[in-house]
Structures are given as structure tokens and as C-alpha cells.
Tab-separated table of C-alpha atoms and ligand atoms in Angstrom:
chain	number	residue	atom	x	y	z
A	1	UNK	CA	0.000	0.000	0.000
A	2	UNK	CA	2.881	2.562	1.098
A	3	UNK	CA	4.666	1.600	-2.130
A	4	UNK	CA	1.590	2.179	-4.285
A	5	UNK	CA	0.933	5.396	-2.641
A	6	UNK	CA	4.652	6.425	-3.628
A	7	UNK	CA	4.606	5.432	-7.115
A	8	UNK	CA	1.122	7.365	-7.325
A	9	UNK	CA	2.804	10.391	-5.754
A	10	UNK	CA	5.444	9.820	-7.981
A	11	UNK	CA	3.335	9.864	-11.321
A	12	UNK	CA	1.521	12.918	-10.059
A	13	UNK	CA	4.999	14.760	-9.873
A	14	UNK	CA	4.303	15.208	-6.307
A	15	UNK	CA	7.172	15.053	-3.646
A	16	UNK	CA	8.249	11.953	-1.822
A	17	UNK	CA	7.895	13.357	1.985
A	18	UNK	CA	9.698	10.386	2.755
A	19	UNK	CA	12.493	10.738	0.652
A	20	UNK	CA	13.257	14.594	2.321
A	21	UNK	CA	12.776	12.849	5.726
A	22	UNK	CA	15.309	10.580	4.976
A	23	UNK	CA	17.851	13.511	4.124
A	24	UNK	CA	17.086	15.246	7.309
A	25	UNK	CA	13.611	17.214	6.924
A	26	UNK	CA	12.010	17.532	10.165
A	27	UNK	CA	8.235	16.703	9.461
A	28	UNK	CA	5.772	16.675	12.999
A	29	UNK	CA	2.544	15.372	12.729
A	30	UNK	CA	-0.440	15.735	10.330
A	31	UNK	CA	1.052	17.737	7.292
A	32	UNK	CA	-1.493	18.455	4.779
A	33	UNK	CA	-0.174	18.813	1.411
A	34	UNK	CA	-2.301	20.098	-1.375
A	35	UNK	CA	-1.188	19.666	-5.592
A	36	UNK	CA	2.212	21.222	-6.727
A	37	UNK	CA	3.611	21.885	-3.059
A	38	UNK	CA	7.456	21.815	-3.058
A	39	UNK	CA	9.742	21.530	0.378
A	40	UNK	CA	13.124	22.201	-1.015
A	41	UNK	CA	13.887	18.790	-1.879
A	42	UNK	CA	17.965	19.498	-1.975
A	43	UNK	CA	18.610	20.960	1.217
A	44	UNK	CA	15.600	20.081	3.219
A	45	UNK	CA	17.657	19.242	6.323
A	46	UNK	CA	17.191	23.085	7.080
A	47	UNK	CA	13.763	22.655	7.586
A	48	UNK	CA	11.794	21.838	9.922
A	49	UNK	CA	7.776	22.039	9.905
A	50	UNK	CA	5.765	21.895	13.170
A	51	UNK	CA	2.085	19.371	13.637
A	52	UNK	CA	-0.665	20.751	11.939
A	53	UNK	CA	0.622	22.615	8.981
A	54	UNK	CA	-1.538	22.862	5.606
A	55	UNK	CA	0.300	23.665	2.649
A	56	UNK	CA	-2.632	24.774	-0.129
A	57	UNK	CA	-1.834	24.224	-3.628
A	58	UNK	CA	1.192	25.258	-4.879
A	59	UNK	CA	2.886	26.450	-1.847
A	60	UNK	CA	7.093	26.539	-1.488
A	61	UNK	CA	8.962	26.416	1.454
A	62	UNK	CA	12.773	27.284	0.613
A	63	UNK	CA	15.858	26.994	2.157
A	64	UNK	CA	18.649	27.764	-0.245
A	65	UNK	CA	19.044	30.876	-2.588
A	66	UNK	CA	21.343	30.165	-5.825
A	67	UNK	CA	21.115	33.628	-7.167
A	68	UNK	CA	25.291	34.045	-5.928
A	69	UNK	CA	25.700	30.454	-7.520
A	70	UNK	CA	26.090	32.165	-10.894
A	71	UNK	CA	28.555	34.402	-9.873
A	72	UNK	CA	30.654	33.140	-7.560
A	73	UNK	CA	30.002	29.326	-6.892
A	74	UNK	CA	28.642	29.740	-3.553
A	75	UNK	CA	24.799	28.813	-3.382
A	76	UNK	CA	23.235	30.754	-0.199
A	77	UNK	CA	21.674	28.459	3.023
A	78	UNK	CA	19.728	28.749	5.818
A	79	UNK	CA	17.564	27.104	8.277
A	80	UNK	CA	13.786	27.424	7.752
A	81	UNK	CA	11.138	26.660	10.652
A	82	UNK	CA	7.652	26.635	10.233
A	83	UNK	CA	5.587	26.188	13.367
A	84	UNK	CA	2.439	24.285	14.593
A	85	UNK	CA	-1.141	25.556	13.327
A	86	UNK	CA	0.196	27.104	10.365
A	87	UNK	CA	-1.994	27.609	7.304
A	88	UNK	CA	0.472	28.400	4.041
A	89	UNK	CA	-1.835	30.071	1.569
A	90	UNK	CA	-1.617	28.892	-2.491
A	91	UNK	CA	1.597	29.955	-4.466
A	92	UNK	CA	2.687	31.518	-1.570
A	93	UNK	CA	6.771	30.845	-0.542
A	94	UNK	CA	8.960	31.385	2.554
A	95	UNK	CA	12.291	32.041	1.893
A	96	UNK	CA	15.102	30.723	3.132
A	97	UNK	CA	16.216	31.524	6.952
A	98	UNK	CA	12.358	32.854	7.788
A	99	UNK	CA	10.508	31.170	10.966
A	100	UNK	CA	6.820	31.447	11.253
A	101	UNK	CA	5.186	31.120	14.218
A	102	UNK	CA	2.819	29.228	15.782
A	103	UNK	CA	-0.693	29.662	14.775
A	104	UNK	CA	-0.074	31.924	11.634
A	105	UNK	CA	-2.029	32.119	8.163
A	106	UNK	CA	0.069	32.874	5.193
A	107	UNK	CA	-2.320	34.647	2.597
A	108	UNK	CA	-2.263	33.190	-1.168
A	109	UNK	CA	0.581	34.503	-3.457
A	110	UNK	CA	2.375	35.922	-0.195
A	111	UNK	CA	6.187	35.906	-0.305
A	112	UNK	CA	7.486	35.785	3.135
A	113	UNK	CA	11.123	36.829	3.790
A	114	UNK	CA	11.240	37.704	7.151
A	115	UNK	CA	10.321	36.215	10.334
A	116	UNK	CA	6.262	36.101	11.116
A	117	UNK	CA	5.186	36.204	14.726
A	118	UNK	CA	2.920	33.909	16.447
A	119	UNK	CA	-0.766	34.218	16.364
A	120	UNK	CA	-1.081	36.563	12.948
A	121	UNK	CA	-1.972	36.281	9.651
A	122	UNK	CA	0.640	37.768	7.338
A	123	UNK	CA	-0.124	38.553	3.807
A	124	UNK	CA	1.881	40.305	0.897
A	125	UNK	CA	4.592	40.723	-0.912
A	126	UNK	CA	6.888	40.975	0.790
A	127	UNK	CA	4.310	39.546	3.704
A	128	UNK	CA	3.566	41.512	6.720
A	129	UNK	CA	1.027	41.025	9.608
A	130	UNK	CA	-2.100	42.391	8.109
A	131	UNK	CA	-4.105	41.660	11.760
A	132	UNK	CA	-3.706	39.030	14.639
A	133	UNK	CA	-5.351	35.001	14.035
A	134	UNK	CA	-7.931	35.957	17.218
A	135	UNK	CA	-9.247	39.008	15.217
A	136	UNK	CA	-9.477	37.185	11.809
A	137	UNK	CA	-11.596	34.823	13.576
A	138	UNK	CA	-14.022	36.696	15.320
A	139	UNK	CA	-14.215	38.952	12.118
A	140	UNK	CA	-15.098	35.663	10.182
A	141	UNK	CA	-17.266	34.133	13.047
A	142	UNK	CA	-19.751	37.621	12.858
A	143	UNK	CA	-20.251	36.320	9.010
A	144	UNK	CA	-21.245	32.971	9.794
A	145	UNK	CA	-25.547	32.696	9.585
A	146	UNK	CA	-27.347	30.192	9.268
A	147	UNK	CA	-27.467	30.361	5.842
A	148	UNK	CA	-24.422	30.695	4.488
A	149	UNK	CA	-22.898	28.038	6.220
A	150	UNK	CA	-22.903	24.321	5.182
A	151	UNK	CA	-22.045	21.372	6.521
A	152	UNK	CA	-20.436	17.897	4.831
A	153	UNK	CA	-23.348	16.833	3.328
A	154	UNK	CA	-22.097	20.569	0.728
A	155	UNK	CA	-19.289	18.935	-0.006
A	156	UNK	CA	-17.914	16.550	-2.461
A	157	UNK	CA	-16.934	14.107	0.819
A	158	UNK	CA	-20.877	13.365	0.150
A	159	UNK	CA	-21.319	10.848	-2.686
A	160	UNK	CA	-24.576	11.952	-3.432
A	161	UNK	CA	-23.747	15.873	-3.921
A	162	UNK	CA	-25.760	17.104	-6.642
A	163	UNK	CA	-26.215	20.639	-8.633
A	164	UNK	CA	-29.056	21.439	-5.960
A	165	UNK	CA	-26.610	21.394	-3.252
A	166	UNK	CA	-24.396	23.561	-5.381
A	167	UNK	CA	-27.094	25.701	-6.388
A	168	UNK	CA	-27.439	26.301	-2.564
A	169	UNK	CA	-24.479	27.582	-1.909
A	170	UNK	CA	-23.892	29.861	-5.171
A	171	UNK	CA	-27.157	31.633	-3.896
A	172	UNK	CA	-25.420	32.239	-0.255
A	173	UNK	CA	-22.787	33.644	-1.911
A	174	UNK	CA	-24.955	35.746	-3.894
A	175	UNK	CA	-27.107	36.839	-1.058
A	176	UNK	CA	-23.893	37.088	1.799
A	177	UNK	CA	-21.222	37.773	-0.493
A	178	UNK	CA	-19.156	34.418	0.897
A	179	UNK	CA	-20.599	31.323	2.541
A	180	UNK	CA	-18.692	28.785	4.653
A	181	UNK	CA	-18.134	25.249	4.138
A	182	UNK	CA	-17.206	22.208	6.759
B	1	COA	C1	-4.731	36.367	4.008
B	1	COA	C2	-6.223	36.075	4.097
B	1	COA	C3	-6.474	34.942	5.088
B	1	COA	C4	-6.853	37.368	4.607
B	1	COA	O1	-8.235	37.235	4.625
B	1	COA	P1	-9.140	38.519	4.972
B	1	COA	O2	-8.667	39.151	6.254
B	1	COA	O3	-10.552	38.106	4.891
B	1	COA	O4	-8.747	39.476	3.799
B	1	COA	P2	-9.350	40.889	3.421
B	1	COA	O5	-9.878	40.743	2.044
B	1	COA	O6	-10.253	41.414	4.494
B	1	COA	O7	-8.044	41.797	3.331
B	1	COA	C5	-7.439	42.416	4.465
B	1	COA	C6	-6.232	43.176	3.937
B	1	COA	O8	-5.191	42.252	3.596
B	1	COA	C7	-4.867	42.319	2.188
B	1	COA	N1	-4.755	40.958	1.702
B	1	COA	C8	-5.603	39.931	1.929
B	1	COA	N2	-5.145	38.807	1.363
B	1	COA	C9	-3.990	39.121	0.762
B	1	COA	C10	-3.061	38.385	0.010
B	1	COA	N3	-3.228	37.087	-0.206
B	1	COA	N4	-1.963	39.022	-0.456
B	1	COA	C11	-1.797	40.356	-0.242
B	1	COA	N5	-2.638	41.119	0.485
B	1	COA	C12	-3.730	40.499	0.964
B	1	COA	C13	-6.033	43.059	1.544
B	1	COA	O9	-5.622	43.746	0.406
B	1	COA	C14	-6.476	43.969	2.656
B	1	COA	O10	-5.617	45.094	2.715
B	1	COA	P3	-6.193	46.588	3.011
B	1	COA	O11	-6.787	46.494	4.391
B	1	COA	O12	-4.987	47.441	2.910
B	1	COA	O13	-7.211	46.820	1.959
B	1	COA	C15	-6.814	35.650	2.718
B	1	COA	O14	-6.922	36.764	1.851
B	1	COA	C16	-5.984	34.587	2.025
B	1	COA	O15	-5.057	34.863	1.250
B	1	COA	N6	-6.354	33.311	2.286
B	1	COA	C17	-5.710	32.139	1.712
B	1	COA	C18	-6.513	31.592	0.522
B	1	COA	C19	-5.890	30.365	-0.045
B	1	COA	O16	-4.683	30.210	-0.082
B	1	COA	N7	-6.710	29.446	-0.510
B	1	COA	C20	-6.217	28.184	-1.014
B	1	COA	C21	-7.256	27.127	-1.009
B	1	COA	S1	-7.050	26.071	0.386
């Protein structure tokens, strides 16, 4: 089963977390890993990524920087740490020798160079704390009705999702501008 599930990662082009392991990445628990995600597969020993991180599609975490490699040989290095409870948004990438926090949303496309504290949401390029995680989340929580937000049955987790479910939700968006989804 583990071997299958390599070979389809494989075939997808998607990273073999094992394989960085192996070379020294330091991986806690429950990484989520969406499409086209890359952990800097040749020096991944610098990295190290806390329990409960989501990287969303397309999201880079990088520890070298081989713009001097051109010019003088020397390919730049340094350690990367990404805490627990972080959220890295799509396309976004941390740079080598940054260390997020714990509890910390990276918005989409951001490119984070410099250290993010605990508890924020950063966003940007080059990201900066746009507000702290507790006041994103009451902000969000005051837009959360009744009827804009769904539960599993709304998603595609339910085998028997059809265009009336969908047709559902577009309205909530229509009516509450966004609508929430388990
Ligand atoms: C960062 C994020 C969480 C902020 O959400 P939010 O607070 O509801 O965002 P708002 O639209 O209220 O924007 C707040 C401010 O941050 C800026 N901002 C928000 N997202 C940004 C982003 N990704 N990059 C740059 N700036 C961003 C806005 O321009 C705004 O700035 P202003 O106050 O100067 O006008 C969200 O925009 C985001 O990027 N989420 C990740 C989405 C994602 O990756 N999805 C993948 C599918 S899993």
C-alpha cells in the first residue's frame, strides 16, 4: 500500500515526503499537502515544519538561494522553521532563513522573507502582519448565519452531492457575499 501510494505520488509529480525525511527534513505530525507543493527537496535538512501545517496548492517552502551560484560558486543556506497551526496560503513561498510562528495564516501569493510572529496572519509581498489570528476569527465568526454556512453533506466528501446542493451555496454567496463550508 505505502509503495503504491509512492509510485502514485510519484506519477503525479508530487514530492516523496519520505524521501526529504530521509535527508534530514524535520516533518511533525499531520502535514497536509495540497497539488504542486514543493519543500526544497535538496537541502531540506534546514527545515523543519511543526504538527498541523496545511500547505494549499502550490505552496514553497525554501531553504537555499542560488542567485550568488552564478557568480561566484557559492549557493546561499539557511535554516527554515515553520511552526504548529500554520496555514500556508496557495503559491505563496517562505524564503530561506524565515521562521513562522505558531498559529499563523500565510495569505495566497504571499512571499514571506522575514520572520512572522505567532498568532497573525501575514499577507503580501513581501508579507507583513495584516491583523492578529484571534481578530481574523471573530471577524469571520460575525459572518457565519445560518445560511451561508454548510455542513459535509455541501461537499464533495458526500457521494450523493448534486447541482441542488451547489445551487445552494452559489445563492449564499450571492445573497452574503461568501458562505462557509465544513
Ligand atoms: C490572508 C487572508 C487569510 C486574509 O483574509 P481577509 O482578512 O478576509 O482578507 P481581506 O480581504 O479582508 O483583506 C485584508 C487586507 O489584507 C490584504 N490581503 C488579503 N489577502 C492578501 C493576500 N493574499 N496578499 C496580499 N494582500 C492580501 C487586503 O488587500 C487587505 O488590505 P487593506 O486592508 O490594505 O485593503 C486571505 O486573503 C488569504 O489569502 N487566504 C488564503 C486563501 C488560499 O490560499 N486558498 C487556497 C485554497 S485552500
Amino acid at each position: 500500500m505505502k509503495y503504491i501510494k509512492r509510485l502514485l505520488n510519484r506519477i503525479r509529480g508530487e514530492q516523496d515526503l519520505n524521501k526529504l525525511i530521509e535527508r534530514g527534513l524535520k516533518l511533525g505530525n499531520n502535514l497536509t499537502r495540497m497539488s504542486g507543493c514543493i519543500i526544497d527537496p535538496s537541502h531540506c535538512w534546514h527545515i523543519e515544519i511543526g504538527d498541523n501545517v496545511v500547505m494549499a496548492p502550490r505552496a514553497h517552502i525554501l531553504a537555499h538561494d542560488a542567485s550568488t551560484g552564478l557568480f561566484n560558486g557559492y549557493t546561499k543556506i539557511a535554516n527554515v522553521k515553520i511552526g504548529n497551526n500554520v496555514f500556508i496560503g496557495a503559491g505563496a513561498i517562505v524564503l530561506m532563513g524565515v521562521t513562522v510562528g505558531d498559529n499563523v495564516i500565510i495569505g495566497a501569493g504571499s512571499i514571506v522573507i522575514k520572520d512572522i510572529p505567532d498568532n497573525s496572519v501575514a499577507a503580501g509581498n513581501p508579507a507583513k502582519v495584516i491583523c492578529s489570528l484571534d481578530d481574523y476569527l471573530k471577524k469571520e465568526a460575525l459572518e457565519m448565519t445560518e445560511e451561508n454556512t454548510f455542513d459535509e453533506e455541501f461537499t464533495l466528501r458526500n457521494k450523493n452531492f448534486n447541482t441542488e446542493h451547489a445551487s445552494k451555496m452559489i445563492e449564499a454567496c450571492r445573497k452574503y457575499r461568501k458562505a462557509y463550508v465544513k
